[in-house]
Structures are given as structure tokens and as C-alpha cells.
Amino acid sequence: MAFEKWVGIGNYLSGVMSASSWCLGDWLVYGEATFTGRYRDAIELTSLDYQTLRNHAWVARSFPMSRRRDRLSFTHHAEVAALPEPEQDFWLLKAEQHAWSVKRLRREVRASLVERNTGGVGQLPDEAQNVHQLPVRAGDPTPATSAEGTVSLSVSVPPDCLEFCLATANRLGLNLDAWVAQILVAVAEATGERNDLHLPQIG
């Protein structure tokens, strides 16, 4: 077999694997919306572990078909799935335009996040730490405000999600606290009430 043919087969198989990852994720998302016991049944059918299945469903849910880029792999999309939607589109466009590998995309995203953060990896800019301006509703737990003006929140997640969250934060060059803080602010901004809440803009 000539080298060029061998490379061509590899490219074809890579495309098949990426397409199958999307199909698996979409299948799981449909099962989540339609049936009960979906992951137990999926594990029995696919022989894949629970966390792998959750990851596929999470990426598929993060990118509806209209936002998926055919020239990029499922793994490219997974690398940016934790980011706000405008940033997802920005980095995927860059990866597509410059034919970045997954490793290159990961490196570029991480470098951007590190540059964005003041004081080094794992810290948010001062204005992004000022989340104590958020109103607290009656019945909500009272956040603890530190001398530096930052707020500590207690967040509960299922144990089977923690490892995935830690891995995602690490891939983005952040510790878990910094990543969660960014996600909270981004989601609050997405509600369209940022002007009322005086939230900082991230990105």
C-alpha cells in the first residue's frame, strides 16, 4: 500500500469516527428527552462507560447541527464546549480557517484564557470577581464575602460529574473555582439582564 493511500484511509476513518461520535451524542440526547433509564440502557448497548456517554451527550447538546463545522472533528467541538457560545464560534472559525489540530486549538484557547486572567492561571480579572453585586433572593444561601471583596459560594454537583468538570477546567488552564466563576457570569449574561445586575462582561 502506498503512503498516500494509507494516509487517505486514515483520513476517511477519522471522519467516520467523528461522525459516529456526533451520532452517539445525538442518540443519547434524544433518549434523555424521550425515555427513562437511558444511560443504563446505553451502557449495556455500547459497552462505553457512563462518563464517556455523558461527555458525548453534553457536546452534542452544546452544538445543534446548524452550528457544527463539517471540516472540524467532534473533538474540536468538545475542546470549546465549556465556553460561552460566541467564544465557541470564534475558536471553531479560527481552527477551521487555519486548519488547526485539536492540540493546537487547545493550546490557543488555553493561552487566551491565561492572558485574559490577571495574576496568573486560575484567577479571574478583578472586575469579574466582583460578583457580590448580585442580588440574593429570600431563601437563597447567604454568600460569604472575603476581605478582598470576592464571594465564596457553595455549589453541589453529582460525584460522577466532578471528574469531568475538573478535567474541563484543567484543559482550559483554570482551576475549578475560576472556571465555575466564569461559567456563572457567562450564564447570567446570557439571560439578558446584565445591565440590571451590573455584571462584568467576559470575553
CSV table of C-alpha atoms in Angstrom, one decimal, residues 23-186:
chain,number,residue,atom,x,y,z
A,23,CYS,CA,-24.5,10.2,16.1
A,24,LEU,CA,-23.9,8.7,19.5
A,25,GLY,CA,-24.3,12.1,21.2
A,26,ASP,CA,-27.5,12.9,19.3
A,27,TRP,CA,-28.8,9.4,20.1
A,28,LEU,CA,-28.2,10.0,23.8
A,29,VAL,CA,-29.8,13.5,23.8
A,30,TYR,CA,-32.9,12.0,22.1
A,31,GLY,CA,-33.0,9.3,24.7
A,32,GLU,CA,-32.7,11.8,27.5
A,33,ALA,CA,-35.6,13.8,26.2
A,34,THR,CA,-37.8,10.8,25.4
A,35,PHE,CA,-37.1,7.8,27.6
A,36,THR,CA,-36.1,6.9,31.1
A,37,GLY,CA,-33.2,4.7,32.1
A,38,ARG,CA,-31.4,5.9,29.0
A,39,TYR,CA,-27.8,5.8,30.3
A,40,ARG,CA,-28.2,2.4,31.9
A,41,ASP,CA,-29.5,1.0,28.6
A,42,ALA,CA,-26.9,2.9,26.6
A,43,ILE,CA,-24.1,1.4,28.7
A,44,GLU,CA,-25.4,-2.1,28.1
A,45,LEU,CA,-25.8,-1.4,24.4
A,46,THR,CA,-22.5,0.3,23.7
A,47,SER,CA,-20.1,-1.1,26.4
A,48,LEU,CA,-19.0,2.5,26.9
A,49,ASP,CA,-18.6,3.9,30.4
A,50,TYR,CA,-21.1,6.3,31.9
A,51,GLN,CA,-18.8,9.3,31.8
A,52,THR,CA,-17.9,8.8,28.2
A,53,LEU,CA,-21.6,8.7,27.3
A,54,ARG,CA,-22.4,11.8,29.3
A,55,ASN,CA,-19.5,13.7,27.6
A,56,HIS,CA,-20.8,12.8,24.1
A,57,ALA,CA,-24.3,13.9,25.0
A,58,TRP,CA,-23.0,17.1,26.5
A,59,VAL,CA,-21.1,18.1,23.4
A,60,ALA,CA,-24.0,17.1,21.1
A,61,ARG,CA,-26.3,19.2,23.2
A,62,SER,CA,-23.9,22.2,23.2
A,63,PHE,CA,-23.8,22.2,19.4
A,64,PRO,CA,-27.0,21.8,17.4
A,65,MET,CA,-26.4,20.7,13.8
A,66,SER,CA,-26.6,24.3,12.5
A,67,ARG,CA,-23.5,25.2,14.5
A,68,ARG,CA,-21.4,22.1,13.8
A,69,ARG,CA,-18.5,22.6,11.4
A,70,ASP,CA,-18.1,19.7,8.9
A,71,ARG,CA,-14.4,20.4,8.5
A,72,LEU,CA,-13.7,20.0,12.2
A,73,SER,CA,-13.9,16.9,14.3
A,74,PHE,CA,-16.2,16.1,17.2
A,75,THR,CA,-13.1,16.5,19.4
A,76,HIS,CA,-12.5,20.1,18.2
A,77,HIS,CA,-16.0,20.9,19.3
A,78,ALA,CA,-15.5,19.2,22.6
A,79,GLU,CA,-12.5,21.4,23.3
A,80,VAL,CA,-14.6,24.5,23.3
A,81,ALA,CA,-17.9,23.2,24.5
A,82,ALA,CA,-17.5,24.7,28.0
A,83,LEU,CA,-17.1,28.2,26.6
A,84,PRO,CA,-19.9,30.7,26.0
A,85,GLU,CA,-21.5,30.3,22.6
A,86,PRO,CA,-19.8,33.4,20.9
A,87,GLU,CA,-16.4,32.1,22.0
A,88,GLN,CA,-17.2,28.6,20.8
A,89,ASP,CA,-17.9,30.0,17.3
A,90,PHE,CA,-14.9,32.3,17.4
A,91,TRP,CA,-12.4,29.5,18.2
A,92,LEU,CA,-14.0,27.0,15.8
A,93,LEU,CA,-13.8,29.5,13.0
A,94,LYS,CA,-10.2,30.1,13.8
A,95,ALA,CA,-9.5,26.4,13.8
A,96,GLU,CA,-11.3,25.9,10.5
A,97,GLN,CA,-9.5,28.9,8.8
A,98,HIS,CA,-6.1,27.8,9.9
A,99,ALA,CA,-6.6,24.1,9.8
A,100,TRP,CA,-5.6,23.7,13.5
A,101,SER,CA,-5.3,20.3,15.0
A,102,VAL,CA,-7.1,19.6,18.3
A,103,LYS,CA,-3.9,20.0,20.2
A,104,ARG,CA,-3.2,23.4,18.5
A,105,LEU,CA,-6.8,24.6,19.3
A,106,ARG,CA,-6.4,23.5,22.9
A,107,ARG,CA,-3.1,25.4,23.2
A,108,GLU,CA,-4.6,28.6,21.6
A,109,VAL,CA,-7.7,28.6,23.8
A,110,ARG,CA,-5.6,28.0,27.0
A,111,ALA,CA,-3.2,30.7,26.1
A,112,SER,CA,-6.0,33.2,25.5
A,113,LEU,CA,-7.6,32.3,28.9
A,114,VAL,CA,-4.3,32.7,30.7
A,115,GLU,CA,-3.7,36.0,29.0
A,116,ARG,CA,-7.3,37.2,29.9
A,117,ASN,CA,-6.8,36.3,33.6
A,118,THR,CA,-4.8,38.8,35.7
A,119,GLY,CA,-2.5,37.4,38.3
A,120,GLY,CA,-1.8,34.2,36.6
A,121,VAL,CA,-3.7,30.9,35.8
A,122,GLY,CA,-6.7,30.2,37.9
A,123,GLN,CA,-7.6,33.8,38.8
A,124,LEU,CA,-10.3,36.0,37.2
A,125,PRO,CA,-9.8,39.7,36.5
A,126,ASP,CA,-10.7,41.9,39.4
A,127,GLU,CA,-13.9,43.2,37.8
A,128,ALA,CA,-15.1,39.6,37.2
A,129,GLN,CA,-14.5,38.7,40.9
A,130,ASN,CA,-16.9,41.5,41.9
A,131,VAL,CA,-19.9,39.1,41.9
A,132,HIS,CA,-21.0,40.3,45.3
A,133,GLN,CA,-23.1,42.9,43.5
A,134,LEU,CA,-25.6,40.1,42.5
A,135,PRO,CA,-28.9,40.3,44.5
A,136,VAL,CA,-29.7,37.4,46.8
A,137,ARG,CA,-33.3,36.3,46.9
A,138,ALA,CA,-35.1,35.3,50.1
A,139,GLY,CA,-34.3,31.7,50.9
A,140,ASP,CA,-31.1,31.7,49.0
A,141,PRO,CA,-27.9,30.8,50.9
A,142,THR,CA,-26.0,33.8,52.1
A,143,PRO,CA,-22.6,34.0,50.3
A,144,ALA,CA,-19.5,34.7,52.4
A,145,THR,CA,-17.7,37.9,51.4
A,146,SER,CA,-14.0,38.0,51.9
A,147,ALA,CA,-11.8,41.0,52.8
A,148,GLU,CA,-10.8,41.2,49.1
A,149,GLY,CA,-14.4,41.7,48.0
A,150,THR,CA,-14.8,38.3,46.5
A,151,VAL,CA,-17.7,36.0,47.4
A,152,SER,CA,-17.5,32.3,48.2
A,153,LEU,CA,-20.4,30.1,47.1
A,154,SER,CA,-21.1,26.5,47.9
A,155,VAL,CA,-22.1,24.5,44.8
A,156,SER,CA,-23.2,20.9,44.8
A,157,VAL,CA,-22.6,18.6,41.8
A,158,PRO,CA,-23.1,14.9,41.4
A,159,PRO,CA,-19.9,12.9,42.2
A,160,ASP,CA,-19.9,11.4,38.7
A,161,CYS,CA,-19.7,14.9,37.2
A,162,LEU,CA,-16.9,16.2,39.3
A,163,GLU,CA,-14.1,14.4,37.4
A,164,PHE,CA,-15.4,15.7,34.1
A,165,CYS,CA,-15.7,19.3,35.5
A,166,LEU,CA,-12.1,19.1,36.8
A,167,ALA,CA,-10.8,17.8,33.5
A,168,THR,CA,-12.6,20.5,31.6
A,169,ALA,CA,-11.3,23.3,33.8
A,170,ASN,CA,-7.8,21.8,33.6
A,171,ARG,CA,-7.9,21.7,29.8
A,172,LEU,CA,-8.8,25.4,29.8
A,173,GLY,CA,-5.9,26.2,32.0
A,174,LEU,CA,-8.0,27.1,35.0
A,175,ASN,CA,-8.6,25.7,38.5
A,176,LEU,CA,-12.2,24.6,39.1
A,177,ASP,CA,-13.2,27.6,41.1
A,178,ALA,CA,-12.1,30.1,38.4
A,179,TRP,CA,-13.8,28.0,35.7
A,180,VAL,CA,-17.1,27.8,37.7
A,181,ALA,CA,-17.0,31.6,38.3
A,182,GLN,CA,-16.6,32.3,34.6
A,183,ILE,CA,-19.5,30.0,33.7
A,184,LEU,CA,-21.7,31.6,36.3
A,185,VAL,CA,-21.0,35.1,34.9
A,186,ALA,CA,-21.5,33.9,31.3
